[in-house]
mmCIF file of N, CA and C in Angstrom:
data_model
loop_
_atom_site.group_PDB
_atom_site.id
_atom_site.type_symbol
_atom_site.label_atom_id
_atom_site.label_comp_id
_atom_site.label_asym_id
_atom_site.label_seq_id
_atom_site.Cartn_x
_atom_site.Cartn_y
_atom_site.Cartn_z
ATOM 1 N N ALA A 17 13.964 -0.764 14.048
ATOM 2 C CA ALA A 17 12.570 -0.709 14.458
ATOM 3 C C ALA A 17 11.905 -2.081 14.296
ATOM 4 N N THR A 18 12.261 -2.789 13.241
ATOM 5 C CA THR A 18 11.663 -4.101 12.992
ATOM 6 C C THR A 18 12.070 -5.101 14.063
ATOM 7 N N LEU A 19 13.344 -5.169 14.344
ATOM 8 C CA LEU A 19 13.808 -6.108 15.368
ATOM 9 C C LEU A 19 13.259 -5.733 16.742
ATOM 10 N N PHE A 20 13.187 -4.440 17.015
ATOM 11 C CA PHE A 20 12.623 -3.982 18.283
ATOM 12 C C PHE A 20 11.161 -4.422 18.406
ATOM 13 N N SER A 21 10.387 -4.262 17.340
ATOM 14 C CA SER A 21 8.976 -4.680 17.352
ATOM 15 C C SER A 21 8.838 -6.171 17.624
ATOM 16 N N LEU A 22 9.650 -6.961 16.953
ATOM 17 C CA LEU A 22 9.607 -8.412 17.159
ATOM 18 C C LEU A 22 9.998 -8.779 18.583
ATOM 19 N N ASP A 23 11.009 -8.089 19.116
ATOM 20 C CA ASP A 23 11.443 -8.356 20.494
ATOM 21 C C ASP A 23 10.375 -7.963 21.507
ATOM 22 N N CYS A 24 9.686 -6.848 21.252
ATOM 23 C CA CYS A 24 8.603 -6.428 22.168
ATOM 24 C C CYS A 24 7.511 -7.488 22.225
ATOM 25 N N ILE A 25 7.137 -8.019 21.088
ATOM 26 C CA ILE A 25 6.109 -9.061 21.060
ATOM 27 C C ILE A 25 6.597 -10.301 21.804
ATOM 28 N N ASP A 26 7.848 -10.684 21.565
ATOM 29 C CA ASP A 26 8.415 -11.826 22.298
ATOM 30 C C ASP A 26 8.423 -11.584 23.800
ATOM 31 N N CYS A 27 8.724 -10.353 24.192
ATOM 32 C CA CYS A 27 8.853 -10.035 25.607
ATOM 33 C C CYS A 27 7.511 -10.120 26.345
ATOM 34 N N VAL A 28 6.426 -9.680 25.722
ATOM 35 C CA VAL A 28 5.140 -9.689 26.427
ATOM 36 C C VAL A 28 4.387 -11.008 26.285
ATOM 37 N N LYS A 29 4.796 -11.851 25.359
ATOM 38 C CA LYS A 29 4.118 -13.126 25.143
ATOM 39 C C LYS A 29 4.144 -13.967 26.416
ATOM 40 N N ASN A 30 2.979 -14.318 26.925
ATOM 41 C CA ASN A 30 2.826 -15.176 28.108
ATOM 42 C C ASN A 30 3.548 -14.650 29.344
ATOM 43 N N ARG A 31 3.844 -13.362 29.400
ATOM 44 C CA ARG A 31 4.602 -12.819 30.511
ATOM 45 C C ARG A 31 3.774 -11.940 31.427
ATOM 46 N N PHE A 32 2.845 -11.200 30.859
ATOM 47 C CA PHE A 32 2.043 -10.265 31.627
ATOM 48 C C PHE A 32 0.596 -10.755 31.678
ATOM 49 N N THR A 33 0.147 -11.130 32.868
ATOM 50 C CA THR A 33 -1.218 -11.623 33.021
ATOM 51 C C THR A 33 -1.945 -10.861 34.125
ATOM 52 N N PHE A 34 -3.214 -10.591 33.855
ATOM 53 C CA PHE A 34 -4.054 -9.957 34.856
ATOM 54 C C PHE A 34 -4.654 -11.045 35.742
ATOM 55 N N HIS A 35 -5.234 -10.643 36.864
ATOM 56 C CA HIS A 35 -5.815 -11.619 37.792
ATOM 57 C C HIS A 35 -6.946 -12.420 37.154
ATOM 58 N N ASP A 36 -7.621 -11.833 36.163
ATOM 59 C CA ASP A 36 -8.717 -12.548 35.499
ATOM 60 C C ASP A 36 -8.225 -13.495 34.403
ATOM 61 N N GLY A 37 -6.913 -13.576 34.211
ATOM 62 C CA GLY A 37 -6.344 -14.492 33.223
ATOM 63 C C GLY A 37 -6.059 -13.857 31.876
ATOM 64 N N SER A 38 -6.535 -12.636 31.644
ATOM 65 C CA SER A 38 -6.266 -11.978 30.367
ATOM 66 C C SER A 38 -4.801 -11.542 30.304
ATOM 67 N N THR A 39 -4.295 -11.376 29.096
ATOM 68 C CA THR A 39 -2.886 -11.039 28.906
ATOM 69 C C THR A 39 -2.739 -9.744 28.127
ATOM 70 N N VAL A 40 -1.545 -9.184 28.169
ATOM 71 C CA VAL A 40 -1.230 -7.978 27.416
ATOM 72 C C VAL A 40 -1.001 -8.379 25.961
ATOM 73 N N LYS A 41 -1.617 -7.661 25.054
ATOM 74 C CA LYS A 41 -1.450 -7.907 23.623
ATOM 75 C C LYS A 41 -0.990 -6.605 22.981
ATOM 76 N N ILE A 42 -0.043 -6.699 22.065
ATOM 77 C CA ILE A 42 0.418 -5.520 21.344
ATOM 78 C C ILE A 42 0.401 -5.821 19.850
ATOM 79 N N ARG A 43 0.482 -4.767 19.052
ATOM 80 C CA ARG A 43 0.595 -4.912 17.603
ATOM 81 C C ARG A 43 1.457 -3.760 17.111
ATOM 82 N N ALA A 44 2.066 -3.928 15.943
ATOM 83 C CA ALA A 44 2.952 -2.888 15.422
ATOM 84 C C ALA A 44 2.738 -2.714 13.931
ATOM 85 N N GLY A 45 2.958 -1.499 13.470
ATOM 86 C CA GLY A 45 2.915 -1.184 12.050
ATOM 87 C C GLY A 45 4.141 -0.374 11.689
ATOM 88 N N ILE A 46 4.787 -0.743 10.595
ATOM 89 C CA ILE A 46 6.027 -0.077 10.193
ATOM 90 C C ILE A 46 5.902 0.389 8.751
ATOM 91 N N ALA A 47 6.247 1.655 8.525
ATOM 92 C CA ALA A 47 6.286 2.221 7.179
ATOM 93 C C ALA A 47 7.620 2.926 6.998
ATOM 94 N N SER A 48 8.100 2.954 5.775
ATOM 95 C CA SER A 48 9.371 3.607 5.472
ATOM 96 C C SER A 48 9.125 4.764 4.521
ATOM 97 N N GLY A 49 9.850 5.845 4.702
ATOM 98 C CA GLY A 49 9.701 6.996 3.825
ATOM 99 C C GLY A 49 10.174 8.271 4.497
ATOM 100 N N LEU A 50 9.847 9.375 3.863
ATOM 101 C CA LEU A 50 10.273 10.685 4.353
ATOM 102 C C LEU A 50 9.394 11.153 5.503
ATOM 103 N N VAL A 51 10.011 11.791 6.481
ATOM 104 C CA VAL A 51 9.286 12.406 7.593
ATOM 105 C C VAL A 51 9.925 13.760 7.886
ATOM 106 N N ILE A 52 9.164 14.586 8.572
ATOM 107 C CA ILE A 52 9.681 15.849 9.076
ATOM 108 C C ILE A 52 9.693 15.727 10.593
ATOM 109 N N ALA A 53 10.779 16.141 11.209
ATOM 110 C CA ALA A 53 10.900 16.037 12.660
ATOM 111 C C ALA A 53 11.057 17.419 13.258
ATOM 112 N N GLY A 54 10.516 17.572 14.452
ATOM 113 C CA GLY A 54 10.655 18.854 15.123
ATOM 114 C C GLY A 54 10.220 18.772 16.566
ATOM 115 N N VAL A 55 10.574 19.806 17.322
ATOM 116 C CA VAL A 55 10.173 19.899 18.716
ATOM 117 C C VAL A 55 8.955 20.813 18.774
ATOM 118 N N VAL A 56 7.886 20.312 19.417
ATOM 119 C CA VAL A 56 6.630 21.049 19.491
ATOM 120 C C VAL A 56 6.302 21.337 20.948
ATOM 121 N N GLY A 57 5.885 22.572 21.231
ATOM 122 C CA GLY A 57 5.433 22.935 22.567
ATOM 123 C C GLY A 57 6.421 23.810 23.315
ATOM 124 N N LYS A 58 5.862 24.687 24.165
ATOM 125 C CA LYS A 58 6.706 25.571 24.984
ATOM 126 C C LYS A 58 6.806 25.058 26.413
ATOM 127 N N ASN A 59 5.654 24.774 27.035
ATOM 128 C CA ASN A 59 5.647 24.334 28.435
ATOM 129 C C ASN A 59 6.200 22.928 28.598
ATOM 130 N N MET A 60 5.846 22.057 27.670
ATOM 131 C CA MET A 60 6.324 20.685 27.716
ATOM 132 C C MET A 60 6.743 20.269 26.293
ATOM 133 N N PRO A 61 7.936 20.666 25.867
ATOM 134 C CA PRO A 61 8.371 20.365 24.496
ATOM 135 C C PRO A 61 8.486 18.859 24.248
ATOM 136 N N LYS A 62 8.046 18.447 23.059
ATOM 137 C CA LYS A 62 8.111 17.030 22.681
ATOM 138 C C LYS A 62 8.676 16.918 21.276
ATOM 139 N N PHE A 63 9.547 15.940 21.094
ATOM 140 C CA PHE A 63 10.075 15.632 19.771
ATOM 141 C C PHE A 63 8.997 14.867 19.017
ATOM 142 N N THR A 64 8.641 15.312 17.817
ATOM 143 C CA THR A 64 7.529 14.720 17.083
ATOM 144 C C THR A 64 7.904 14.507 15.627
ATOM 145 N N LEU A 65 7.357 13.439 15.039
ATOM 146 C CA LEU A 65 7.518 13.170 13.609
ATOM 147 C C LEU A 65 6.215 13.504 12.898
ATOM 148 N N PHE A 66 6.331 14.094 11.697
ATOM 149 C CA PHE A 66 5.169 14.458 10.898
ATOM 150 C C PHE A 66 5.334 13.915 9.487
ATOM 151 N N GLY A 67 4.220 13.749 8.786
ATOM 152 C CA GLY A 67 4.278 13.421 7.368
ATOM 153 C C GLY A 67 3.416 12.230 6.993
ATOM 154 N N ASP A 68 3.342 11.999 5.688
ATOM 155 C CA ASP A 68 2.525 10.909 5.161
ATOM 156 C C ASP A 68 3.012 9.544 5.644
ATOM 157 N N THR A 69 4.310 9.390 5.838
ATOM 158 C CA THR A 69 4.855 8.109 6.303
ATOM 159 C C THR A 69 4.365 7.798 7.713
ATOM 160 N N VAL A 70 4.270 8.815 8.555
ATOM 161 C CA VAL A 70 3.783 8.626 9.925
ATOM 162 C C VAL A 70 2.304 8.219 9.893
ATOM 163 N N THR A 71 1.531 8.870 9.046
ATOM 164 C CA THR A 71 0.111 8.533 8.896
ATOM 165 C C THR A 71 -0.052 7.108 8.375
ATOM 166 N N LEU A 72 0.770 6.736 7.393
ATOM 167 C CA LEU A 72 0.702 5.381 6.832
ATOM 168 C C LEU A 72 1.077 4.340 7.880
ATOM 169 N N ALA A 73 2.115 4.599 8.667
ATOM 170 C CA ALA A 73 2.507 3.668 9.733
ATOM 171 C C ALA A 73 1.379 3.482 10.731
ATOM 172 N N SER A 74 0.674 4.557 11.041
ATOM 173 C CA SER A 74 -0.460 4.481 11.958
ATOM 174 C C SER A 74 -1.580 3.622 11.375
ATOM 175 N N GLN A 75 -1.845 3.768 10.083
ATOM 176 C CA GLN A 75 -2.868 2.950 9.420
ATOM 177 C C GLN A 75 -2.466 1.480 9.396
ATOM 178 N N VAL A 76 -1.193 1.219 9.126
ATOM 179 C CA VAL A 76 -0.700 -0.162 9.087
ATOM 180 C C VAL A 76 -0.821 -0.795 10.475
ATOM 181 N N GLU A 77 -0.494 -0.030 11.514
ATOM 182 C CA GLU A 77 -0.629 -0.549 12.886
ATOM 183 C C GLU A 77 -2.088 -0.819 13.223
ATOM 184 N N SER A 78 -2.984 0.088 12.865
ATOM 185 C CA SER A 78 -4.390 -0.066 13.251
ATOM 186 C C SER A 78 -5.080 -1.205 12.511
ATOM 187 N N THR A 79 -4.561 -1.608 11.354
ATOM 188 C CA THR A 79 -5.153 -2.743 10.635
ATOM 189 C C THR A 79 -4.389 -4.044 10.896
ATOM 190 N N SER A 80 -3.374 -3.972 11.738
ATOM 191 C CA SER A 80 -2.610 -5.167 12.088
ATOM 192 C C SER A 80 -3.419 -6.035 13.046
ATOM 193 N N SER A 81 -2.920 -7.210 13.313
ATOM 194 C CA SER A 81 -3.563 -8.128 14.254
ATOM 195 C C SER A 81 -2.750 -8.183 15.541
ATOM 196 N N SER A 82 -3.404 -8.632 16.579
ATOM 197 C CA SER A 82 -2.782 -8.754 17.882
ATOM 198 C C SER A 82 -1.546 -9.648 17.814
ATOM 199 N N MET A 83 -0.467 -9.178 18.435
ATOM 200 C CA MET A 83 0.802 -9.896 18.541
ATOM 201 C C MET A 83 1.461 -10.141 17.181
ATOM 202 N N LYS A 84 1.232 -9.200 16.241
ATOM 203 C CA LYS A 84 1.851 -9.291 14.922
ATOM 204 C C LYS A 84 2.440 -7.952 14.525
ATOM 205 N N VAL A 85 3.415 -8.014 13.605
ATOM 206 C CA VAL A 85 4.024 -6.817 13.043
ATOM 207 C C VAL A 85 3.680 -6.791 11.561
ATOM 208 N N GLN A 86 3.113 -5.670 11.119
ATOM 209 C CA GLN A 86 2.732 -5.515 9.726
ATOM 210 C C GLN A 86 3.536 -4.352 9.137
ATOM 211 N N CYS A 87 3.935 -4.472 7.872
ATOM 212 C CA CYS A 87 4.692 -3.390 7.244
ATOM 213 C C CYS A 87 4.174 -3.119 5.838
ATOM 214 N N THR A 88 4.583 -1.980 5.304
ATOM 215 C CA THR A 88 4.193 -1.582 3.957
ATOM 216 C C THR A 88 5.061 -2.306 2.925
ATOM 217 N N ASP A 89 4.673 -2.159 1.660
ATOM 218 C CA ASP A 89 5.403 -2.805 0.574
ATOM 219 C C ASP A 89 6.830 -2.280 0.469
ATOM 220 N N LEU A 90 7.018 -0.957 0.618
ATOM 221 C CA LEU A 90 8.362 -0.388 0.559
ATOM 222 C C LEU A 90 9.237 -0.928 1.691
ATOM 223 N N THR A 91 8.693 -1.007 2.887
ATOM 224 C CA THR A 91 9.448 -1.548 4.021
ATOM 225 C C THR A 91 9.813 -3.005 3.769
ATOM 226 N N GLN A 92 8.891 -3.767 3.220
ATOM 227 C CA GLN A 92 9.166 -5.173 2.895
ATOM 228 C C GLN A 92 10.340 -5.283 1.935
ATOM 229 N N ARG A 93 10.391 -4.405 0.915
ATOM 230 C CA ARG A 93 11.500 -4.446 -0.043
ATOM 231 C C ARG A 93 12.820 -4.090 0.629
ATOM 232 N N LEU A 94 12.785 -3.118 1.541
ATOM 233 C CA LEU A 94 14.004 -2.755 2.264
ATOM 234 C C LEU A 94 14.473 -3.899 3.166
ATOM 235 N N LEU A 95 13.532 -4.558 3.843
ATOM 236 C CA LEU A 95 13.880 -5.694 4.707
ATOM 237 C C LEU A 95 14.390 -6.873 3.885
ATOM 238 N N ARG A 96 13.754 -7.111 2.749
ATOM 239 C CA ARG A 96 14.168 -8.212 1.866
ATOM 240 C C ARG A 96 15.599 -8.016 1.395
ATOM 241 N N ASP A 97 15.976 -6.754 1.141
ATOM 242 C CA ASP A 97 17.312 -6.448 0.629
ATOM 243 C C ASP A 97 18.347 -6.223 1.725
ATOM 244 N N SER A 98 17.951 -6.376 2.996
ATOM 245 C CA SER A 98 18.868 -6.153 4.104
ATOM 246 C C SER A 98 20.054 -7.112 4.036
ATOM 247 N N THR A 99 21.222 -6.584 4.289
ATOM 248 C CA THR A 99 22.421 -7.424 4.288
ATOM 249 C C THR A 99 22.811 -7.869 5.694
ATOM 250 N N THR A 100 22.154 -7.308 6.710
ATOM 251 C CA THR A 100 22.526 -7.632 8.091
ATOM 252 C C THR A 100 21.612 -8.673 8.728
ATOM 253 N N CYS A 101 20.411 -8.860 8.185
ATOM 254 C CA CYS A 101 19.455 -9.786 8.797
ATOM 255 C C CYS A 101 18.507 -10.290 7.722
ATOM 256 N N ARG A 102 18.127 -11.567 7.809
ATOM 257 C CA ARG A 102 17.154 -12.133 6.861
ATOM 258 C C ARG A 102 15.819 -12.272 7.575
ATOM 259 N N PHE A 103 14.805 -11.578 7.056
ATOM 260 C CA PHE A 103 13.485 -11.561 7.668
ATOM 261 C C PHE A 103 12.534 -12.528 6.983
ATOM 262 N N LEU A 104 11.657 -13.131 7.785
ATOM 263 C CA LEU A 104 10.594 -13.977 7.259
ATOM 264 C C LEU A 104 9.379 -13.090 7.029
ATOM 265 N N LEU A 105 8.966 -12.978 5.771
ATOM 266 C CA LEU A 105 7.886 -12.081 5.399
ATOM 267 C C LEU A 105 6.771 -12.859 4.714
ATOM 268 N N GLU A 106 5.532 -12.476 5.006
ATOM 269 C CA GLU A 106 4.378 -13.130 4.392
ATOM 270 C C GLU A 106 3.437 -12.055 3.853
ATOM 271 N N GLU A 107 3.082 -12.174 2.578
ATOM 272 C CA GLU A 107 2.221 -11.170 1.950
ATOM 273 C C GLU A 107 0.820 -11.207 2.550
ATOM 274 N N ARG A 108 0.244 -10.027 2.698
ATOM 275 C CA ARG A 108 -1.124 -9.917 3.209
ATOM 276 C C ARG A 108 -1.862 -8.892 2.361
ATOM 277 N N ARG A 109 -2.999 -9.276 1.841
ATOM 278 C CA ARG A 109 -3.840 -8.324 1.104
ATOM 279 C C ARG A 109 -4.930 -7.866 2.050
ATOM 280 N N ASP A 110 -4.975 -6.558 2.261
ATOM 281 C CA ASP A 110 -5.918 -5.989 3.211
ATOM 282 C C ASP A 110 -6.886 -5.073 2.475
ATOM 283 N N ARG A 111 -8.166 -5.379 2.542
ATOM 284 C CA ARG A 111 -9.166 -4.568 1.838
ATOM 285 C C ARG A 111 -9.247 -3.161 2.407
ATOM 286 N N LYS A 112 -9.057 -3.020 3.726
ATOM 287 C CA LYS A 112 -9.127 -1.693 4.347
ATOM 288 C C LYS A 112 -8.022 -0.779 3.834
ATOM 289 N N MET A 113 -6.829 -1.307 3.709
ATOM 290 C CA MET A 113 -5.683 -0.495 3.277
ATOM 291 C C MET A 113 -5.684 -0.297 1.766
ATOM 292 N N GLU A 114 -6.320 -1.170 1.024
ATOM 293 C CA GLU A 114 -6.324 -1.152 -0.435
ATOM 294 C C GLU A 114 -4.909 -1.193 -0.993
ATOM 295 N N LYS A 115 -4.014 -1.774 -0.231
ATOM 296 C CA LYS A 115 -2.615 -1.925 -0.638
ATOM 297 C C LYS A 115 -2.130 -3.276 -0.148
ATOM 298 N N THR A 116 -1.060 -3.737 -0.746
ATOM 299 C CA THR A 116 -0.434 -4.954 -0.255
ATOM 300 C C THR A 116 0.424 -4.592 0.947
ATOM 301 N N THR A 117 0.211 -5.306 2.033
ATOM 302 C CA THR A 117 1.070 -5.156 3.204
ATOM 303 C C THR A 117 1.674 -6.523 3.508
ATOM 304 N N TRP A 118 2.575 -6.544 4.450
ATOM 305 C CA TRP A 118 3.320 -7.766 4.741
ATOM 306 C C TRP A 118 3.361 -8.016 6.239
ATOM 307 N N TRP A 119 3.234 -9.278 6.626
ATOM 308 C CA TRP A 119 3.484 -9.684 8.005
ATOM 309 C C TRP A 119 4.975 -9.933 8.131
ATOM 310 N N ILE A 120 5.564 -9.425 9.188
ATOM 311 C CA ILE A 120 6.962 -9.737 9.500
ATOM 312 C C ILE A 120 6.898 -10.839 10.546
ATOM 313 N N LYS A 121 7.224 -12.062 10.145
ATOM 314 C CA LYS A 121 7.056 -13.233 10.999
ATOM 315 C C LYS A 121 8.235 -13.466 11.941
ATOM 316 N N GLY A 122 9.380 -12.900 11.625
ATOM 317 C CA GLY A 122 10.572 -13.110 12.437
ATOM 318 C C GLY A 122 11.801 -13.041 11.557
ATOM 319 N N THR A 123 12.869 -13.616 12.042
ATOM 320 C CA THR A 123 14.108 -13.670 11.271
ATOM 321 C C THR A 123 14.470 -15.125 11.019
ATOM 322 N N VAL A 124 15.307 -15.333 10.028
ATOM 323 C CA VAL A 124 15.727 -16.690 9.688
ATOM 324 C C VAL A 124 16.604 -17.263 10.789
ATOM 325 N N GLU A 125 17.486 -16.448 11.339
ATOM 326 C CA GLU A 125 18.382 -16.889 12.407
ATOM 327 C C GLU A 125 17.695 -16.701 13.745
ATOM 328 N N GLU A 126 16.768 -17.588 14.099
ATOM 329 C CA GLU A 126 16.034 -17.503 15.368
ATOM 330 C C GLU A 126 16.890 -18.115 16.475
ATOM 331 N N GLY A 127 17.748 -17.320 17.061
ATOM 332 C CA GLY A 127 18.578 -17.807 18.158
ATOM 333 C C GLY A 127 17.888 -17.563 19.474
ATOM 334 N N LYS A 128 18.495 -16.713 20.268
ATOM 335 C CA LYS A 128 17.951 -16.386 21.587
ATOM 336 C C LYS A 128 16.627 -15.647 21.435
ATOM 337 N N GLY A 129 16.684 -14.508 20.829
ATOM 338 C CA GLY A 129 15.503 -13.706 20.547
ATOM 339 C C GLY A 129 15.587 -13.302 19.098
ATOM 340 N N ARG A 130 14.612 -12.611 18.598
ATOM 341 C CA ARG A 130 14.600 -12.297 17.177
ATOM 342 C C ARG A 130 15.745 -11.381 16.780
ATOM 343 N N SER A 131 16.244 -10.570 17.699
ATOM 344 C CA SER A 131 17.388 -9.719 17.369
ATOM 345 C C SER A 131 18.591 -10.059 18.242
ATOM 346 N N GLY A 132 18.571 -11.227 18.865
ATOM 347 C CA GLY A 132 19.642 -11.596 19.765
ATOM 348 C C GLY A 132 19.344 -11.193 21.191
ATOM 349 N N PHE A 133 18.174 -10.569 21.416
ATOM 350 C CA PHE A 133 17.783 -10.152 22.762
ATOM 351 C C PHE A 133 17.479 -11.383 23.603
ATOM 352 N N GLN A 134 18.025 -11.423 24.798
ATOM 353 C CA GLN A 134 17.716 -12.499 25.724
ATOM 354 C C GLN A 134 17.420 -11.871 27.071
ATOM 355 N N PRO A 135 16.185 -12.072 27.584
ATOM 356 C CA PRO A 135 15.854 -11.456 28.872
ATOM 357 C C PRO A 135 16.844 -11.873 29.944
ATOM 358 N N SER A 136 17.240 -10.914 30.770
ATOM 359 C CA SER A 136 18.167 -11.235 31.847
ATOM 360 C C SER A 136 17.408 -11.868 33.006
ATOM 361 N N ASP A 137 18.142 -12.371 33.966
ATOM 362 C CA ASP A 137 17.526 -13.046 35.108
ATOM 363 C C ASP A 137 16.702 -12.101 35.967
ATOM 364 N N ASP A 138 17.013 -10.804 35.929
ATOM 365 C CA ASP A 138 16.274 -9.880 36.776
ATOM 366 C C ASP A 138 14.934 -9.456 36.164
ATOM 367 N N ILE A 139 14.622 -9.915 34.940
ATOM 368 C CA ILE A 139 13.298 -9.682 34.361
ATOM 369 C C ILE A 139 12.440 -10.891 34.720
ATOM 370 N N PRO A 140 11.340 -10.686 35.442
ATOM 371 C CA PRO A 140 10.528 -11.828 35.858
ATOM 372 C C PRO A 140 9.933 -12.557 34.661
ATOM 373 N N SER A 141 9.794 -13.871 34.790
ATOM 374 C CA SER A 141 9.253 -14.659 33.688
ATOM 375 C C SER A 141 7.754 -14.453 33.545
ATOM 376 N N LYS A 142 7.066 -14.102 34.622
ATOM 377 C CA LYS A 142 5.646 -13.781 34.567
ATOM 378 C C LYS A 142 5.384 -12.611 35.499
ATOM 379 N N VAL A 143 4.532 -11.706 35.067
ATOM 380 C CA VAL A 143 4.205 -10.547 35.878
ATOM 381 C C VAL A 143 2.702 -10.519 36.076
ATOM 382 N N GLN A 144 2.259 -10.439 37.325
ATOM 383 C CA GLN A 144 0.833 -10.314 37.619
ATOM 384 C C GLN A 144 0.474 -8.840 37.586
ATOM 385 N N MET A 145 -0.590 -8.514 36.867
ATOM 386 C CA MET A 145 -1.011 -7.120 36.766
ATOM 387 C C MET A 145 -2.447 -6.992 37.228
ATOM 388 N N GLU A 146 -2.793 -5.797 37.630
ATOM 389 C CA GLU A 146 -4.139 -5.552 38.149
ATOM 390 C C GLU A 146 -4.706 -4.327 37.454
ATOM 391 N N MET A 147 -5.970 -4.404 37.015
ATOM 392 C CA MET A 147 -6.637 -3.255 36.404
ATOM 393 C C MET A 147 -7.006 -2.265 37.489
ATOM 394 N N ILE A 148 -6.701 -1.014 37.294
ATOM 395 C CA ILE A 148 -7.041 0.024 38.274
ATOM 396 C C ILE A 148 -8.284 0.749 37.747
ATOM 397 N N PRO A 149 -9.378 0.737 38.519
ATOM 398 C CA PRO A 149 -10.583 1.413 38.046
ATOM 399 C C PRO A 149 -10.351 2.918 37.898
ATOM 400 N N GLU A 150 -10.992 3.511 36.903
ATOM 401 C CA GLU A 150 -10.824 4.954 36.673
ATOM 402 C C GLU A 150 -11.733 5.742 37.567
#
């Protein structure tokens, strides 16, 4: 999830522009912990996650900044101890969350993309987008 978040930010950076010059901005929040999963609905069933971890991830995302990935303290410890990838992490104290959270700045091995992702030639380098009035 962490590498995917970093790759998504890399992918939209300077790539999607509207006619007025504005660009697409995304943000991500990651939390680690227990969740309950299940399929909800009869007419249109959807796989859904429930629990305090899902709520915390939503709070972390909503207090994040544009084009950044923010994670909880537990997630930071798991990323720090990862044996497959070394992440660049920066502590952030957020008054809204009343907890220490962390910015995930990228990985130490910054090769092609943050997780080795390299856009193929068939992905346009810039995409023009247009707002559709409601």
